[in-house]
Amino acid sequence: TCGGSGAMGGSASLIPRDLLGEYQELTFLSKQEILLAYKRFSELLPKEERENACSTRVPKSQILTLPELRANPFQHRICHVFSTSETRDDSMSFEDFLDMLSVFSDSATSDVKSHYAFRIFDFDDDGTLDRKDLEQLVNCLTGQGEESRLSSAEMEQLIQNILDESDIDKDGTINLSEFQHVVSRSPDFARCAAHQRVA
């Protein structure tokens, strides 16, 4: 794992060169972006834990303090999808954090972005987007305020429009390949989950 800061508490290059190289190969991030990510990640930890940032998990509550996530309507889903926590508490390791930054970076391919957008929109984690997922998706995008909430008739019409447009095999749900097909025709759709860069 990567080492701690020097005696003066500086955050010099704390990631061993071989690990840094590996992270560059496995992500869409540059060396500088990875080092900056490490600095940001370690700053989410209490001072006494920063030396072991590579082997420490940051709780979801801290991840949600990142300015880019604070404003993102899918903040909870993003933490859930990128967390590899065995206790399912949506905490993040440094590698989880890097994966998240990598997918949201401008260098990530549209296929990778749409794959993760699909997982973020799949609220019940069952591998398809059904009417319930689509309803939650619309609610996230329109906000929960009285003035912006759709009536049930409007919601029904919108979900039907989305299914008419996307559900190629007409089974009442959208699978990953159908979703990616729609996204390839209108790239803006995939960006709505990742509408702010998290880097």
CSV table of C-alpha atoms in Angstrom, one decimal:
chain,number,residue,atom,x,y,z
A,1,THR,CA,0.0,0.0,0.0
A,2,CYS,CA,1.1,3.6,-0.4
A,3,GLY,CA,3.2,5.1,2.3
A,4,GLY,CA,2.6,8.0,4.7
A,5,SER,CA,3.7,11.6,4.5
A,6,GLY,CA,7.2,12.8,5.6
A,7,ALA,CA,8.2,14.1,9.0
A,8,MET,CA,7.1,17.6,8.0
A,9,GLY,CA,3.6,16.3,7.1
A,10,GLY,CA,3.9,17.2,3.4
A,11,SER,CA,1.9,15.1,0.9
A,12,ALA,CA,4.8,14.4,-1.5
A,13,SER,CA,4.4,11.5,-3.9
A,14,LEU,CA,3.0,8.9,-1.5
A,15,ILE,CA,2.2,6.2,-4.0
A,16,PRO,CA,5.0,3.9,-5.0
A,17,ARG,CA,6.0,4.2,-8.6
A,18,ASP,CA,5.0,0.7,-9.6
A,19,LEU,CA,1.5,1.2,-8.1
A,20,LEU,CA,1.2,4.6,-9.7
A,21,GLY,CA,2.0,3.0,-13.1
A,22,GLU,CA,-0.6,0.3,-12.5
A,23,TYR,CA,-3.3,2.9,-11.6
A,24,GLN,CA,-2.5,4.8,-14.8
A,25,GLU,CA,-3.0,1.6,-16.8
A,26,LEU,CA,-6.2,0.7,-15.1
A,27,THR,CA,-7.9,4.1,-15.2
A,28,PHE,CA,-8.4,7.0,-17.6
A,29,LEU,CA,-6.4,9.3,-15.3
A,30,SER,CA,-3.0,10.9,-15.7
A,31,LYS,CA,-0.2,10.6,-13.2
A,32,GLN,CA,-1.0,14.1,-12.0
A,33,GLU,CA,-4.7,13.4,-11.6
A,34,ILE,CA,-3.9,10.2,-9.6
A,35,LEU,CA,-1.6,12.1,-7.2
A,36,LEU,CA,-4.2,14.9,-6.8
A,37,ALA,CA,-6.9,12.2,-6.2
A,38,TYR,CA,-4.7,10.7,-3.5
A,39,LYS,CA,-4.3,14.1,-1.8
A,40,ARG,CA,-8.1,14.7,-2.0
A,41,PHE,CA,-8.9,11.3,-0.6
A,42,SER,CA,-6.4,11.5,2.3
A,43,GLU,CA,-7.9,14.9,3.2
A,44,LEU,CA,-11.3,13.2,3.8
A,45,LEU,CA,-9.6,11.1,6.6
A,46,PRO,CA,-8.9,12.2,10.1
A,47,LYS,CA,-5.3,13.5,10.4
A,48,GLU,CA,-4.1,10.4,12.3
A,49,GLU,CA,-5.3,8.0,9.6
A,50,ARG,CA,-3.9,9.9,6.6
A,51,GLU,CA,-0.6,8.0,6.6
A,52,ASN,CA,-2.5,4.8,5.8
A,53,ALA,CA,-4.9,6.3,3.2
A,54,CYS,CA,-4.3,3.4,0.8
A,55,SER,CA,-5.6,0.9,3.2
A,56,THR,CA,-8.3,2.9,4.9
A,57,ARG,CA,-11.9,3.3,3.8
A,58,VAL,CA,-13.6,6.7,3.8
A,59,PRO,CA,-17.2,6.6,5.1
A,60,LYS,CA,-20.0,7.6,2.7
A,61,SER,CA,-20.8,10.7,4.8
A,62,GLN,CA,-17.3,12.0,4.0
A,63,ILE,CA,-17.5,11.2,0.3
A,64,LEU,CA,-20.7,13.1,0.1
A,65,THR,CA,-18.9,16.3,1.3
A,66,LEU,CA,-17.1,16.5,-2.0
A,67,PRO,CA,-18.5,19.7,-3.7
A,68,GLU,CA,-19.1,17.8,-7.0
A,69,LEU,CA,-21.2,15.1,-5.3
A,70,ARG,CA,-23.1,17.5,-2.9
A,71,ALA,CA,-25.0,18.9,-5.9
A,72,ASN,CA,-25.4,15.6,-7.8
A,73,PRO,CA,-29.0,14.2,-7.6
A,74,PHE,CA,-27.5,10.7,-7.9
A,75,GLN,CA,-25.0,11.1,-5.0
A,76,HIS,CA,-26.2,8.1,-3.0
A,77,ARG,CA,-26.3,5.8,-6.1
A,78,ILE,CA,-22.9,6.9,-7.1
A,79,CYS,CA,-21.4,5.9,-3.7
A,80,HIS,CA,-23.3,2.6,-3.9
A,81,VAL,CA,-22.1,1.7,-7.4
A,82,PHE,CA,-18.5,2.5,-6.8
A,83,SER,CA,-18.1,1.2,-3.3
A,84,THR,CA,-16.6,-2.3,-2.9
A,85,SER,CA,-17.4,-2.4,0.8
A,86,GLU,CA,-18.2,-5.9,2.0
A,87,THR,CA,-20.5,-4.5,4.7
A,88,ARG,CA,-22.4,-2.6,2.0
A,89,ASP,CA,-22.0,0.6,3.9
A,90,ASP,CA,-21.0,2.5,0.6
A,91,SER,CA,-17.7,3.5,2.1
A,92,MET,CA,-14.8,3.9,-0.4
A,93,SER,CA,-11.3,2.7,-0.6
A,94,PHE,CA,-8.7,4.8,-2.5
A,95,GLU,CA,-9.1,2.4,-5.4
A,96,ASP,CA,-12.9,2.8,-5.4
A,97,PHE,CA,-12.4,6.6,-5.3
A,98,LEU,CA,-10.0,6.4,-8.3
A,99,ASP,CA,-12.5,4.2,-10.2
A,100,MET,CA,-15.2,6.9,-9.6
A,101,LEU,CA,-12.9,9.7,-10.8
A,102,SER,CA,-11.8,7.7,-13.8
A,103,VAL,CA,-15.3,7.1,-15.0
A,104,PHE,CA,-16.3,10.7,-14.6
A,105,SER,CA,-13.1,12.0,-16.2
A,106,ASP,CA,-13.3,13.5,-19.7
A,107,SER,CA,-10.9,10.8,-21.0
A,108,ALA,CA,-13.3,7.9,-20.1
A,109,THR,CA,-15.0,6.3,-23.2
A,110,SER,CA,-18.7,6.8,-23.8
A,111,ASP,CA,-19.2,3.0,-23.4
A,112,VAL,CA,-17.6,3.0,-19.9
A,113,LYS,CA,-19.7,6.1,-19.0
A,114,SER,CA,-22.9,4.6,-20.2
A,115,HIS,CA,-22.2,1.3,-18.5
A,116,TYR,CA,-21.9,3.1,-15.1
A,117,ALA,CA,-24.8,5.4,-15.8
A,118,PHE,CA,-26.9,2.3,-16.4
A,119,ARG,CA,-25.8,0.9,-13.0
A,120,ILE,CA,-26.5,4.2,-11.3
A,121,PHE,CA,-30.0,4.4,-12.8
A,122,ASP,CA,-30.7,0.7,-11.9
A,123,PHE,CA,-32.0,1.6,-8.4
A,124,ASP,CA,-32.9,-2.0,-7.4
A,125,ASP,CA,-29.7,-3.5,-8.8
A,126,ASP,CA,-31.5,-6.1,-10.8
A,127,GLY,CA,-29.7,-5.5,-14.1
A,128,THR,CA,-32.6,-3.9,-15.9
A,129,LEU,CA,-34.3,-0.5,-15.9
A,130,ASP,CA,-38.0,-1.1,-15.2
A,131,ARG,CA,-40.8,1.4,-14.6
A,132,LYS,CA,-40.0,1.8,-11.0
A,133,ASP,CA,-36.3,2.6,-11.8
A,134,LEU,CA,-37.4,5.1,-14.4
A,135,GLU,CA,-39.8,6.7,-12.0
A,136,GLN,CA,-37.0,7.2,-9.5
A,137,LEU,CA,-34.7,8.4,-12.2
A,138,VAL,CA,-37.2,11.1,-13.3
A,139,ASN,CA,-37.8,12.1,-9.6
A,140,CYS,CA,-34.0,12.5,-9.2
A,141,LEU,CA,-33.8,14.7,-12.2
A,142,THR,CA,-36.9,16.9,-11.6
A,143,GLY,CA,-36.4,17.2,-7.8
A,144,GLN,CA,-38.9,16.4,-5.1
A,145,GLY,CA,-40.3,19.9,-4.7
A,146,GLU,CA,-44.1,20.4,-5.0
A,147,GLU,CA,-43.7,22.8,-8.0
A,148,SER,CA,-41.4,20.5,-10.0
A,149,ARG,CA,-43.0,17.1,-9.2
A,150,LEU,CA,-44.8,15.5,-12.2
A,151,SER,CA,-48.4,14.4,-11.8
A,152,SER,CA,-49.0,10.6,-12.0
A,153,ALA,CA,-50.4,11.0,-15.5
A,154,GLU,CA,-47.4,13.1,-16.7
A,155,MET,CA,-45.1,10.5,-15.1
A,156,GLU,CA,-46.8,7.6,-16.8
A,157,GLN,CA,-46.7,9.4,-20.2
A,158,LEU,CA,-43.0,10.2,-19.8
A,159,ILE,CA,-42.1,6.6,-18.8
A,160,GLN,CA,-44.1,5.3,-21.7
A,161,ASN,CA,-42.2,7.6,-24.0
A,162,ILE,CA,-38.8,6.5,-22.6
A,163,LEU,CA,-39.8,2.8,-23.1
A,164,ASP,CA,-41.2,3.4,-26.6
A,165,GLU,CA,-37.9,5.0,-27.5
A,166,SER,CA,-35.6,2.5,-25.8
A,167,ASP,CA,-37.2,-0.8,-25.2
A,168,ILE,CA,-36.3,-2.5,-28.5
A,169,ASP,CA,-37.4,-6.1,-27.5
A,170,LYS,CA,-40.7,-4.7,-26.0
A,171,ASP,CA,-40.4,-6.6,-22.7
A,172,GLY,CA,-41.3,-3.6,-20.6
A,173,THR,CA,-37.7,-2.9,-19.3
A,174,ILE,CA,-34.5,-1.4,-20.7
A,175,ASN,CA,-31.4,-3.7,-20.6
A,176,LEU,CA,-27.8,-2.5,-20.8
A,177,SER,CA,-27.5,-3.0,-24.6
A,178,GLU,CA,-30.8,-1.1,-25.2
A,179,PHE,CA,-29.6,1.7,-22.9
A,180,GLN,CA,-26.2,1.9,-24.7
A,181,HIS,CA,-28.0,2.0,-28.1
A,182,VAL,CA,-30.1,5.0,-27.0
A,183,VAL,CA,-27.1,6.7,-25.4
A,184,SER,CA,-25.0,6.2,-28.6
A,185,ARG,CA,-27.8,8.2,-30.5
A,186,SER,CA,-28.1,10.9,-27.8
A,187,PRO,CA,-24.9,11.2,-25.7
A,188,ASP,CA,-26.4,13.9,-23.5
A,189,PHE,CA,-28.6,11.2,-21.9
A,190,ALA,CA,-25.6,9.4,-20.3
A,191,ARG,CA,-24.2,12.7,-19.0
A,192,CYS,CA,-27.2,13.4,-16.8
A,193,ALA,CA,-25.9,11.1,-14.1
A,194,ALA,CA,-22.4,12.4,-14.5
A,195,HIS,CA,-23.4,16.0,-15.2
A,196,GLN,CA,-20.5,17.3,-13.1
A,197,ARG,CA,-17.0,16.1,-13.3
A,198,VAL,CA,-15.8,14.6,-10.0
A,199,ALA,CA,-12.2,15.3,-10.7
